[in-house]
Coordinates of C-alpha atoms in Angstrom, one line a residue:
M1 CA -21.0 2.5 -9.6
A2 CA -21.0 5.5 -11.9
T3 CA -19.4 8.9 -11.7
A4 CA -21.5 12.1 -12.3
G5 CA -20.7 15.8 -12.3
H6 CA -19.7 18.8 -14.3
V7 CA -17.1 18.6 -17.0
D8 CA -13.5 18.8 -15.8
H9 CA -14.3 18.4 -12.1
G10 CA -11.9 15.5 -11.8
K11 CA -14.1 12.4 -12.3
S12 CA -11.6 10.5 -14.5
T13 CA -8.7 11.7 -12.4
L14 CA -10.5 10.3 -9.3
V15 CA -11.2 7.0 -11.0
R16 CA -7.5 6.8 -12.1
A17 CA -6.3 7.5 -8.5
L18 CA -8.7 4.8 -7.1
T19 CA -7.9 2.1 -9.6
G20 CA -4.6 2.8 -11.2
M21 CA -6.3 2.3 -14.5
E22 CA -6.9 4.7 -17.4
P23 CA -10.7 5.1 -17.9
D24 CA -10.3 7.4 -20.9
R25 CA -10.0 4.9 -23.8
F26 CA -9.3 7.3 -26.7
A27 CA -6.3 9.4 -27.5
E28 CA -8.7 12.3 -28.3
E29 CA -10.1 12.1 -24.8
R30 CA -6.7 12.2 -23.2
R31 CA -5.5 15.0 -25.5
R32 CA -8.5 17.2 -24.7
G33 CA -8.5 16.3 -21.0
M34 CA -12.2 15.4 -21.0
T35 CA -14.2 12.2 -21.2
I36 CA -16.2 11.8 -24.5
D37 CA -17.3 8.2 -24.3
L38 CA -17.9 5.8 -21.4
G39 CA -14.8 4.6 -19.6
F40 CA -14.4 1.6 -17.3
A41 CA -12.0 0.8 -14.5
W42 CA -12.1 -1.4 -11.4
T43 CA -10.3 -2.1 -8.1
R44 CA -10.5 -4.4 -5.1
L45 CA -11.8 -2.7 -2.0
G46 CA -11.9 -4.9 1.1
A47 CA -13.4 -8.3 0.3
G48 CA -15.0 -7.2 -3.0
T49 CA -14.4 -5.5 -6.3
V50 CA -15.8 -2.2 -7.3
A51 CA -16.1 -1.3 -11.0
F52 CA -16.6 2.3 -12.1
V53 CA -18.4 3.6 -15.1
D54 CA -16.8 6.9 -15.9
V55 CA -19.2 9.2 -17.7
P56 CA -18.7 12.4 -19.7
G57 CA -19.6 15.7 -17.9
H58 CA -19.9 18.0 -21.0
E59 CA -23.5 19.0 -21.8
R60 CA -23.0 17.7 -25.4
F61 CA -22.5 14.1 -24.0
V62 CA -25.4 13.9 -21.6
T63 CA -26.9 11.1 -23.7
T64 CA -23.7 9.1 -23.2
M65 CA -23.8 9.9 -19.5
L66 CA -27.4 8.5 -19.2
A67 CA -26.3 5.3 -21.0
G68 CA -23.6 4.8 -18.4
V69 CA -25.6 5.7 -15.3
G70 CA -28.9 3.9 -16.3
P71 CA -28.0 0.3 -15.3
V72 CA -25.8 1.0 -12.2
P73 CA -27.1 1.0 -8.5
A74 CA -24.9 3.8 -7.0
V75 CA -23.1 7.0 -7.9
L76 CA -20.1 9.1 -7.0
L77 CA -21.4 12.6 -7.4
V78 CA -18.2 14.8 -8.0
V79 CA -18.0 18.5 -7.3
A80 CA -14.7 20.5 -7.6
A81 CA -13.9 22.6 -4.5
D82 CA -12.5 25.4 -6.6
E83 CA -15.6 25.7 -8.9
G84 CA -18.5 24.4 -6.8
W85 CA -21.9 23.5 -8.2
M86 CA -22.2 24.0 -11.9
P87 CA -24.8 23.6 -14.7
Q88 CA -24.0 20.0 -15.5
S89 CA -23.9 19.1 -11.9
A90 CA -27.6 20.1 -11.9
E91 CA -28.5 18.2 -15.0
H92 CA -26.6 15.1 -13.8
L93 CA -28.5 15.3 -10.5
D94 CA -31.8 15.7 -12.4
A95 CA -30.9 12.5 -14.3
L96 CA -30.0 10.6 -11.1
V97 CA -33.2 11.6 -9.4
A98 CA -35.2 10.7 -12.5
L99 CA -33.6 7.2 -12.6
G100 CA -34.4 6.7 -8.9
V101 CA -30.7 6.4 -7.8
R102 CA -30.7 6.6 -4.0
D103 CA -27.3 5.4 -3.0
G104 CA -24.0 7.2 -3.5
L105 CA -21.3 9.4 -2.2
L106 CA -20.7 13.1 -2.6
V107 CA -17.1 13.7 -3.4
I108 CA -15.5 17.1 -3.2
T109 CA -12.4 17.0 -5.4
R110 CA -9.4 19.3 -5.7
S111 CA -9.6 20.2 -2.0
D112 CA -5.9 21.1 -2.2
L113 CA -6.9 24.2 -4.3
L114 CA -9.6 25.6 -2.1
E115 CA -11.1 24.9 1.2
P116 CA -13.9 22.3 0.4
D117 CA -16.5 23.4 3.0
L118 CA -18.1 26.1 0.7
A119 CA -18.5 23.7 -2.2
L120 CA -19.8 21.0 0.2
D121 CA -22.4 23.2 1.7
D122 CA -23.5 24.4 -1.7
A123 CA -23.9 20.8 -3.0
R124 CA -25.8 19.8 0.1
T125 CA -28.2 22.7 -0.6
H126 CA -28.9 21.4 -4.1
L127 CA -29.3 17.8 -2.9
R128 CA -31.9 18.8 -0.3
G129 CA -35.3 17.3 -1.0
T130 CA -33.9 14.7 -3.5
P131 CA -33.4 10.9 -2.9
L132 CA -29.6 11.7 -2.6
D133 CA -30.2 14.1 0.3
G134 CA -27.9 13.1 3.2
I135 CA -25.6 10.8 1.3
P136 CA -22.1 10.6 2.9
A137 CA -19.6 13.1 1.7
V138 CA -15.8 12.9 1.4
S139 CA -13.3 15.7 0.5
V140 CA -10.2 14.5 -1.5
S141 CA -7.3 15.6 -3.5
A142 CA -6.3 13.1 -6.2
R143 CA -3.0 15.1 -6.7
T144 CA -1.9 14.9 -3.0
G145 CA -3.7 11.8 -2.0
A146 CA -5.5 13.6 0.9
G147 CA -8.8 11.9 1.8
M148 CA -8.3 9.0 -0.6
D149 CA -8.1 6.4 2.1
E150 CA -11.3 7.8 3.7
L151 CA -12.9 7.7 0.3
R152 CA -11.9 4.0 -0.2
T153 CA -13.4 3.2 3.1
A154 CA -16.6 5.0 2.3
I155 CA -16.9 3.3 -1.1
G156 CA -16.5 -0.1 0.6
A157 CA -19.2 0.7 3.1
L158 CA -21.5 1.9 0.3
A159 CA -20.9 -1.4 -1.6
D160 CA -21.7 -3.4 1.5
R161 CA -25.1 -1.8 2.0
L162 CA -26.3 -2.1 -1.6
P163 CA -29.1 -4.7 -1.9
A164 CA -28.0 -8.1 -3.3
P165 CA -29.0 -8.6 -6.9
D166 CA -31.4 -11.4 -7.9
D167 CA -29.3 -14.2 -9.3
G168 CA -32.3 -16.0 -10.8
A169 CA -33.7 -12.9 -12.6
D170 CA -34.2 -12.8 -16.3
V171 CA -31.2 -11.4 -18.1
R172 CA -31.5 -7.9 -19.6
L173 CA -28.1 -6.5 -20.6
W174 CA -28.1 -3.1 -22.4
V175 CA -25.2 -2.9 -24.8
D176 CA -23.1 0.3 -24.3
R177 CA -20.2 -0.7 -26.5
A178 CA -19.7 -3.1 -29.5
F179 CA -16.5 -3.9 -31.3
T180 CA -14.6 -6.7 -33.0
V181 CA -11.6 -8.6 -31.5
R182 CA -9.3 -10.3 -33.9
G183 CA -9.6 -14.1 -33.5
A184 CA -12.8 -13.8 -31.4
G185 CA -15.3 -11.8 -33.5
T186 CA -18.1 -9.6 -32.2
V187 CA -17.9 -8.4 -28.5
V188 CA -20.4 -6.2 -26.6
T189 CA -20.0 -4.8 -23.1
G190 CA -22.6 -3.7 -20.6
T191 CA -23.6 -3.6 -16.9
L192 CA -25.4 -6.8 -15.9
P193 CA -27.8 -5.7 -13.1
A194 CA -29.2 -9.1 -12.2
G195 CA -29.5 -12.7 -13.4
R196 CA -26.6 -14.8 -14.7
L197 CA -24.8 -15.2 -18.0
R198 CA -23.0 -18.4 -19.0
V199 CA -20.8 -19.4 -21.9
D200 CA -22.9 -21.2 -24.5
D201 CA -26.1 -19.5 -23.4
E202 CA -28.6 -18.7 -26.2
L203 CA -29.9 -15.2 -25.9
E204 CA -32.2 -12.9 -27.8
L205 CA -30.6 -9.7 -29.2
A206 CA -33.2 -7.0 -29.6
G207 CA -32.7 -3.7 -31.3
A208 CA -34.4 -1.1 -33.5
D209 CA -34.2 -3.5 -36.5
G210 CA -35.9 -6.5 -34.7
T211 CA -34.8 -9.6 -32.8
R212 CA -32.4 -12.4 -33.5
R213 CA -30.9 -15.3 -31.6
V214 CA -27.3 -15.3 -30.6
T215 CA -25.0 -17.5 -28.6
V216 CA -22.5 -16.6 -25.9
R217 CA -19.2 -17.7 -27.3
G218 CA -17.2 -16.3 -24.4
L219 CA -17.4 -14.0 -21.3
Q220 CA -15.0 -11.6 -19.5
S221 CA -15.6 -9.8 -16.3
L222 CA -13.1 -7.2 -15.0
G223 CA -10.7 -8.2 -17.8
E224 CA -10.6 -11.9 -17.0
P225 CA -12.2 -14.8 -18.9
V226 CA -15.0 -16.4 -16.8
G227 CA -17.5 -19.3 -17.4
D228 CA -20.4 -17.3 -16.0
A229 CA -21.1 -13.9 -14.5
G230 CA -23.8 -12.6 -12.2
G231 CA -25.1 -9.1 -11.4
V232 CA -24.1 -6.5 -10.6
S233 CA -21.1 -6.7 -12.8
R234 CA -19.4 -5.2 -15.9
V235 CA -19.2 -7.9 -18.6
A236 CA -17.8 -8.3 -22.1
V237 CA -19.8 -10.9 -24.1
N238 CA -18.3 -12.5 -27.2
L239 CA -21.3 -13.3 -29.4
R240 CA -21.7 -15.9 -32.1
G241 CA -24.4 -15.3 -34.8
V242 CA -24.2 -11.5 -35.3
P243 CA -21.8 -9.2 -37.2
R244 CA -20.4 -6.1 -35.5
E245 CA -22.1 -4.0 -38.1
A246 CA -25.5 -5.1 -36.9
L247 CA -25.0 -3.8 -33.4
T248 CA -25.2 -0.4 -31.8
R249 CA -25.4 1.1 -28.3
G250 CA -28.9 0.6 -26.9
D251 CA -29.3 -2.9 -28.3
V252 CA -30.1 -5.4 -25.5
L253 CA -29.4 -9.1 -24.7
L254 CA -32.4 -10.9 -23.2
T255 CA -33.3 -14.3 -21.7
P256 CA -35.2 -15.9 -24.6
G257 CA -39.0 -15.8 -24.3
A258 CA -39.0 -14.0 -21.0
W259 CA -39.5 -10.4 -22.1
L260 CA -42.3 -8.5 -23.9
T261 CA -41.3 -5.6 -26.2
S262 CA -43.7 -2.7 -26.3
D263 CA -44.0 0.5 -28.3
T264 CA -46.7 1.9 -26.1
V265 CA -46.4 2.3 -22.3
D266 CA -48.3 4.2 -19.6
V267 CA -46.0 5.9 -17.0
R268 CA -46.0 8.1 -14.0
L269 CA -43.9 11.3 -14.0
H270 CA -41.5 12.2 -11.3
H271 CA -39.8 15.6 -10.6
A272 CA -41.2 17.1 -13.8
H273 CA -39.8 20.6 -14.4
D274 CA -42.9 21.8 -16.2
D275 CA -46.5 21.0 -16.0
D276 CA -46.8 21.2 -19.8
L277 CA -44.5 18.6 -21.4
P278 CA -43.6 18.9 -25.0
R279 CA -45.4 16.4 -27.2
E280 CA -42.1 14.9 -28.5
L281 CA -39.2 14.0 -26.2
S282 CA -36.5 11.4 -25.9
L283 CA -36.9 8.4 -23.5
H284 CA -33.6 7.1 -22.0
V285 CA -33.6 3.7 -20.4
G286 CA -30.6 1.4 -19.9
S287 CA -28.2 2.5 -22.6
V288 CA -30.8 3.4 -25.2
A289 CA -32.4 6.6 -26.2
V290 CA -35.7 6.4 -28.2
P291 CA -37.9 9.3 -29.5
V292 CA -41.4 9.2 -28.0
R293 CA -44.7 11.0 -28.4
V294 CA -46.3 12.1 -25.1
R295 CA -50.0 12.0 -24.5
P296 CA -51.2 13.3 -21.0
L297 CA -53.7 11.1 -19.2
G298 CA -53.8 12.4 -15.6
A299 CA -52.2 14.9 -13.3
D300 CA -48.9 13.0 -13.3
T301 CA -49.4 10.2 -15.8
V302 CA -48.8 10.1 -19.6
R303 CA -48.9 7.6 -22.4
L304 CA -45.6 7.2 -24.4
R305 CA -45.5 6.0 -28.0
L306 CA -42.0 4.8 -28.8
R307 CA -40.5 5.0 -32.2
H308 CA -39.4 1.3 -31.8
P309 CA -40.4 -1.2 -29.2
L310 CA -38.3 -1.9 -26.0
P311 CA -38.2 -4.7 -23.5
L312 CA -39.8 -2.9 -20.5
R313 CA -41.4 -4.1 -17.3
V314 CA -43.7 -2.7 -14.6
G315 CA -41.6 -0.6 -12.2
D316 CA -38.8 0.3 -14.6
R317 CA -37.3 3.8 -14.2
A318 CA -36.4 6.0 -17.1
V319 CA -35.7 9.6 -18.1
L320 CA -37.6 11.9 -20.4
R321 CA -35.2 14.5 -21.9
D322 CA -35.7 17.3 -24.3
P323 CA -32.8 17.0 -26.8
G324 CA -33.6 20.4 -28.3
R325 CA -33.3 22.3 -25.1
R326 CA -30.7 19.9 -23.7
R327 CA -32.4 19.3 -20.4
V328 CA -34.0 16.5 -18.4
R329 CA -37.8 17.1 -18.3
A330 CA -38.9 14.3 -15.9
G331 CA -38.3 10.9 -14.6
V332 CA -40.8 8.1 -15.2
T333 CA -41.9 4.9 -13.6
V334 CA -43.4 2.4 -16.0
L335 CA -47.0 1.4 -14.8
D336 CA -48.2 -0.7 -17.7
V337 CA -46.5 -2.2 -20.7
R338 CA -49.7 -3.6 -22.3
P339 CA -52.1 -0.7 -21.9
P340 CA -55.6 -0.7 -23.3
D341 CA -56.5 1.2 -26.5
L342 CA -58.0 4.7 -25.9
R343 CA -60.5 4.9 -28.8
R344 CA -63.8 5.9 -27.1
R345 CA -64.7 9.4 -25.9
G346 CA -63.7 9.8 -22.3
S347 CA -61.4 6.7 -22.3
A348 CA -58.3 8.8 -21.7
A349 CA -59.7 10.5 -18.6
A350 CA -61.0 7.2 -17.3
R351 CA -57.5 5.7 -17.9
G352 CA -56.0 8.6 -16.0
V353 CA -58.2 7.8 -13.0
E354 CA -57.2 4.1 -13.2
L355 CA -53.5 4.9 -13.4
A356 CA -53.8 7.2 -10.3
G357 CA -54.2 4.1 -8.2
M358 CA -51.1 2.4 -9.6
D359 CA -47.6 2.9 -8.0
G360 CA -45.3 0.9 -10.3
R361 CA -44.9 -1.9 -7.8
P362 CA -46.1 -5.1 -9.5
D363 CA -49.3 -6.3 -7.8
P364 CA -50.4 -9.7 -9.1
V365 CA -54.0 -9.6 -7.8
A366 CA -54.6 -6.0 -9.0
E367 CA -53.0 -6.7 -12.5
L368 CA -55.2 -9.8 -12.9
R369 CA -58.3 -7.9 -11.8
R370 CA -57.6 -5.1 -14.4
R371 CA -57.0 -7.5 -17.2
G372 CA -59.6 -10.2 -16.4
T373 CA -57.8 -12.9 -18.3
V374 CA -54.2 -13.0 -19.3
R375 CA -51.6 -15.6 -20.3
R376 CA -49.5 -16.6 -17.3
A377 CA -46.3 -16.3 -19.3
E378 CA -47.3 -12.8 -20.5
L379 CA -48.0 -11.5 -17.0
A380 CA -44.7 -12.8 -15.8
A381 CA -42.9 -11.1 -18.8
M382 CA -44.5 -7.8 -17.7
G383 CA -42.6 -8.2 -14.5
V384 CA -45.5 -9.3 -12.3
P385 CA -45.0 -12.3 -10.0
V386 CA -47.4 -15.1 -10.9
D387 CA -46.8 -17.6 -8.0
G388 CA -50.1 -18.3 -6.3
L389 CA -52.3 -17.2 -9.2
G390 CA -52.8 -20.7 -10.7
T391 CA -50.8 -23.2 -12.7
G392 CA -52.5 -23.3 -16.1
P393 CA -51.3 -21.4 -19.2
W394 CA -54.2 -18.9 -18.7
L395 CA -55.1 -16.9 -15.6
L396 CA -58.6 -15.8 -14.8
D397 CA -59.7 -13.2 -12.3
P398 CA -62.6 -14.5 -10.0
E399 CA -64.8 -11.4 -10.8
R400 CA -64.2 -11.9 -14.5
A401 CA -65.0 -15.6 -14.0
A402 CA -68.3 -14.8 -12.3
T403 CA -69.3 -12.4 -15.1
A404 CA -68.4 -15.0 -17.7
A405 CA -70.4 -17.7 -15.8
R406 CA -73.5 -15.5 -15.9
D407 CA -73.1 -14.9 -19.6
L408 CA -72.5 -18.5 -20.3
A409 CA -75.6 -19.7 -18.3
A410 CA -77.8 -17.2 -20.1
A411 CA -76.5 -18.3 -23.5
V412 CA -77.0 -22.0 -22.7
D413 CA -80.6 -21.3 -21.5
A414 CA -81.3 -19.2 -24.6
H415 CA -80.0 -22.0 -26.9
D416 CA -82.0 -24.7 -25.1
R417 CA -85.2 -22.7 -25.4
A418 CA -84.6 -22.2 -29.1
D419 CA -83.7 -25.9 -29.7
P420 CA -84.8 -28.0 -26.7
L421 CA -83.9 -31.3 -28.4
D422 CA -80.3 -30.2 -28.9
P423 CA -79.4 -28.9 -25.4
G424 CA -76.1 -27.3 -24.5
L425 CA -73.5 -25.3 -26.4
P426 CA -70.5 -26.7 -28.2
T427 CA -67.3 -25.7 -26.4
E428 CA -66.3 -23.0 -29.0
A429 CA -69.7 -21.5 -28.9
A430 CA -69.6 -21.5 -25.1
R431 CA -66.2 -19.7 -25.2
R432 CA -67.6 -17.0 -27.4
A433 CA -70.7 -16.6 -25.3
A434 CA -68.5 -16.1 -22.2
G435 CA -66.2 -13.7 -23.9
L436 CA -63.1 -15.8 -23.2
P437 CA -59.9 -15.8 -25.2
D438 CA -59.2 -19.5 -25.0
A439 CA -61.6 -22.5 -24.9
R440 CA -59.5 -24.0 -22.0
L441 CA -60.9 -21.2 -19.8
V442 CA -64.4 -22.6 -20.0
D443 CA -63.6 -25.2 -17.4
D444 CA -62.3 -22.5 -15.1
V445 CA -65.5 -20.6 -15.4
L446 CA -67.8 -23.6 -14.6
P447 CA -67.1 -23.6 -10.8
H448 CA -68.8 -20.2 -10.8
A449 CA -71.8 -21.5 -12.8
P450 CA -73.9 -23.9 -10.7
G451 CA -76.0 -26.2 -12.8
L452 CA -73.6 -26.3 -15.8
A453 CA -71.2 -29.0 -16.8
H454 CA -68.7 -29.6 -19.7
R455 CA -69.3 -33.0 -21.2
D456 CA -68.4 -34.5 -24.6
G457 CA -67.5 -31.2 -26.1
R458 CA -70.6 -29.3 -24.9
V459 CA -71.6 -27.1 -22.0
V460 CA -74.9 -28.4 -20.7
R461 CA -77.4 -28.0 -17.9
T462 CA -76.7 -30.8 -15.4
A463 CA -80.3 -31.2 -14.4
A464 CA -83.3 -32.4 -16.4
A465 CA -84.9 -29.1 -15.8
G466 CA -83.2 -27.9 -19.0
L467 CA -85.1 -30.5 -21.1
T468 CA -88.5 -30.4 -22.6
P469 CA -91.4 -31.5 -20.4
A470 CA -92.0 -34.6 -22.6
V471 CA -88.4 -35.7 -22.4
V472 CA -88.4 -35.1 -18.6
T473 CA -91.5 -37.3 -18.3
A474 CA -89.9 -40.0 -20.4
L475 CA -86.7 -39.9 -18.3
E476 CA -88.6 -40.3 -15.1
A477 CA -90.4 -43.4 -16.5
L478 CA -87.1 -44.8 -17.6
R479 CA -85.7 -44.2 -14.1
S480 CA -88.6 -46.2 -12.7
D481 CA -88.0 -49.1 -15.2
L482 CA -84.3 -49.3 -14.2
A483 CA -84.7 -48.8 -10.5
A484 CA -85.0 -52.5 -9.7
A485 CA -82.9 -53.8 -12.7
P486 CA -80.3 -51.1 -13.4
F487 CA -78.6 -53.1 -16.3
A488 CA -81.8 -54.1 -18.1
A489 CA -81.6 -51.6 -20.9
P490 CA -85.1 -50.8 -22.5
D491 CA -85.6 -52.3 -25.9
A492 CA -86.6 -50.4 -29.0
A493 CA -90.4 -50.9 -28.4
R494 CA -90.2 -49.5 -24.8
L495 CA -88.1 -46.5 -26.0
A496 CA -90.7 -45.8 -28.8
E497 CA -93.5 -46.1 -26.2
L498 CA -91.8 -43.4 -24.1
G499 CA -91.3 -41.2 -27.1
L500 CA -87.5 -41.4 -26.9
G501 CA -86.2 -41.3 -30.4
P502 CA -82.5 -40.8 -31.5
R503 CA -82.6 -37.0 -30.9
E504 CA -84.3 -37.3 -27.5
L505 CA -81.8 -39.9 -26.4
A506 CA -78.9 -37.8 -27.6
S507 CA -80.2 -34.8 -25.6
L508 CA -80.3 -36.9 -22.5
V509 CA -76.8 -38.3 -23.1
R510 CA -75.5 -34.7 -23.6
A511 CA -77.3 -33.6 -20.4
G512 CA -75.5 -36.3 -18.5
E513 CA -78.7 -38.2 -17.6
L514 CA -78.1 -41.4 -19.8
L515 CA -75.1 -43.5 -20.7
R516 CA -75.0 -44.7 -24.3
L517 CA -73.5 -48.2 -24.8
A518 CA -74.4 -48.7 -28.4
D519 CA -77.1 -47.6 -30.9
G520 CA -80.4 -47.9 -29.0
V521 CA -78.7 -49.3 -25.9
V522 CA -78.8 -46.9 -23.0
L523 CA -78.6 -47.0 -19.2
L524 CA -78.8 -44.4 -16.5
A525 CA -75.6 -42.3 -16.0
G526 CA -73.2 -43.9 -13.7
A527 CA -74.2 -47.5 -14.6
D528 CA -70.6 -48.3 -15.7
D529 CA -69.3 -47.5 -12.2
R530 CA -72.0 -49.6 -10.6
A531 CA -71.2 -52.4 -13.0
A532 CA -67.6 -52.4 -12.0
E533 CA -68.5 -52.6 -8.4
S534 CA -70.8 -55.6 -9.0
L535 CA -68.2 -57.4 -11.1
A536 CA -65.7 -57.1 -8.3
G537 CA -67.6 -59.8 -6.5
L538 CA -66.9 -62.4 -9.3
P539 CA -64.0 -64.8 -9.1
D540 CA -60.8 -63.6 -10.8
G541 CA -61.2 -64.2 -14.6
F542 CA -64.9 -64.1 -15.7
T543 CA -66.7 -64.5 -19.0
V544 CA -69.4 -62.5 -20.7
S545 CA -71.8 -65.1 -19.5
D546 CA -70.6 -64.7 -15.9
A547 CA -70.9 -60.9 -16.2
R548 CA -74.4 -61.1 -17.8
Q549 CA -75.7 -63.3 -14.9
A550 CA -74.0 -61.1 -12.2
L551 CA -75.6 -57.9 -13.7
G552 CA -79.0 -59.5 -14.4
T553 CA -79.0 -58.4 -18.0
S554 CA -78.7 -59.7 -21.5
R555 CA -75.8 -60.3 -23.8
R556 CA -77.0 -57.2 -25.8
V557 CA -76.1 -55.1 -22.8
A558 CA -73.2 -57.0 -21.3
V559 CA -71.0 -57.1 -24.4
P560 CA -70.9 -53.3 -25.0
L561 CA -70.8 -52.6 -21.3
L562 CA -67.6 -54.8 -20.9
E563 CA -66.1 -53.0 -24.0
L564 CA -66.7 -49.6 -22.3
L565 CA -65.1 -50.9 -19.1
A566 CA -62.1 -52.1 -21.1
R567 CA -61.8 -48.8 -23.0
S568 CA -61.8 -46.8 -19.7
G569 CA -59.1 -49.0 -18.3
R570 CA -61.2 -50.7 -15.6
T571 CA -61.0 -54.2 -17.1
T572 CA -58.7 -56.2 -19.3
R573 CA -59.5 -59.1 -21.7
S574 CA -57.2 -62.0 -22.5
P575 CA -57.1 -63.7 -26.0
D576 CA -59.2 -66.6 -24.6
G577 CA -62.1 -64.2 -23.8
V578 CA -61.6 -64.1 -20.1
H579 CA -62.1 -60.6 -18.4
R580 CA -60.3 -59.4 -15.3
L581 CA -60.8 -56.2 -13.3
R582 CA -57.8 -54.0 -12.9
V583 CA -56.4 -53.3 -9.5
P584 CA -57.0 -49.6 -8.6
G585 CA -53.8 -47.7 -9.3
G586 CA -52.1 -50.7 -10.9
S587 CA -52.6 -53.5 -13.5
A588 CA -54.9 -56.5 -13.7
P589 CA -54.1 -59.2 -11.2
P590 CA -52.1 -62.2 -12.7

């Protein structure tokens, strides 16, 4: 948990008394009696260990304070009994509220100098109406030790009621310190909120200058080497593959391939101090601060354009701060990390209406409906659960599928009217007609398009109604010919008599009405399945002659038909020319 409060109200002294450790790392900090950079200390309380991020209270170091508070789940809000609520108490509270911190303790320090009740009542008044309203309060004196045991008990109870972190979450560790250790190399520290880090893990290191791959050479947690570490914990990570000079506070270690970086996000404002936000502010998230341009969209929604991209997800909380006026302007909840472009007149207002119905809680069905089609991995990287939405690489909203099906059916019909002897659309043309980003989605659309089928690289009408009247008439005559002798393929003379030349036959094959065995040798669709059923009645091991007689056909048909059955894995042929049917689900019988 983090400390918060006005400068010189005893935050570091309190941490020192709780842990016996010195949180102020630099001689300058100890000389001036104030925290300048982030300090860290820890102690065992009951069955667990509590680590403290000690933040500076001076107004000049609020950016550092935000870097320390951002990743932690709870806060010790410190107010001195002899001074009471002060300006930085207010700004720190604004930051905590903006970040959505709801768990903490109100600690009245220096209670040996002045009766703490007045400062406690004043602080309670300022907390009223915020998420920290009603948090437990303890009055202490670090100098005399009064109230310290009560404080330790309260901290232990607070730690016990914090929600358990997700051990299987994707890693996102914001770097708050980077330094070099002799004999080890580059080391970074940060607060791991969830997920798990392990020695030898490969991670992505993302920063303002881009992304690179690094390897975890070693790990420490609470000053001890460990093989792995889970959230919520303070960790030091020894990295291989990056020099110290390439690192800065605000860089972030990520699970490879699991995060999207975005330089444009749509957000909801919380606790905004003014209705009219400046157009340029600073966005604080994790340990990073990035300049942003603000574009209003709705009553409490805006679009932020970041100077450089960050790995953000739906539901992330952050702070908008005005560095010029040195004040927190609003908290934000991320609503969309892949928002649509706003190029048409009225699109910003329409987007504001759409955002009004979003609350920052990832909704898989609603996200898929808004996007229509999206890569499964991309939606998961946005922070949206994808279980139950399908298993393929692409996800397709049912309403979007129905619209695509109507467009595809209209395109197939238009093509067939224009070129009736070449029915159906090639797969890529079908994808474009349906407005789909990937050809694999064509098959997902077809269940919503009765009468269409995807065969041999084309989307075709499944019924003969899509063919010319002359071809339909010829097909019906051919059906009559083959009704009594389904394997007696018509010869060239009969096909010519029916007006079925090469293009007409090709159109019937593409429409799924005929099965082509060889040039000029066609049967009705499904004849190969019926042949396999008929051949099952032959003794094990049969010849072409046996098959010809069983099927009531000629060698001209039997040979290519057996070749088709072999190619499709339904028969096997031995070197001596004997054919055998394969056992369903297994191999040919011996």
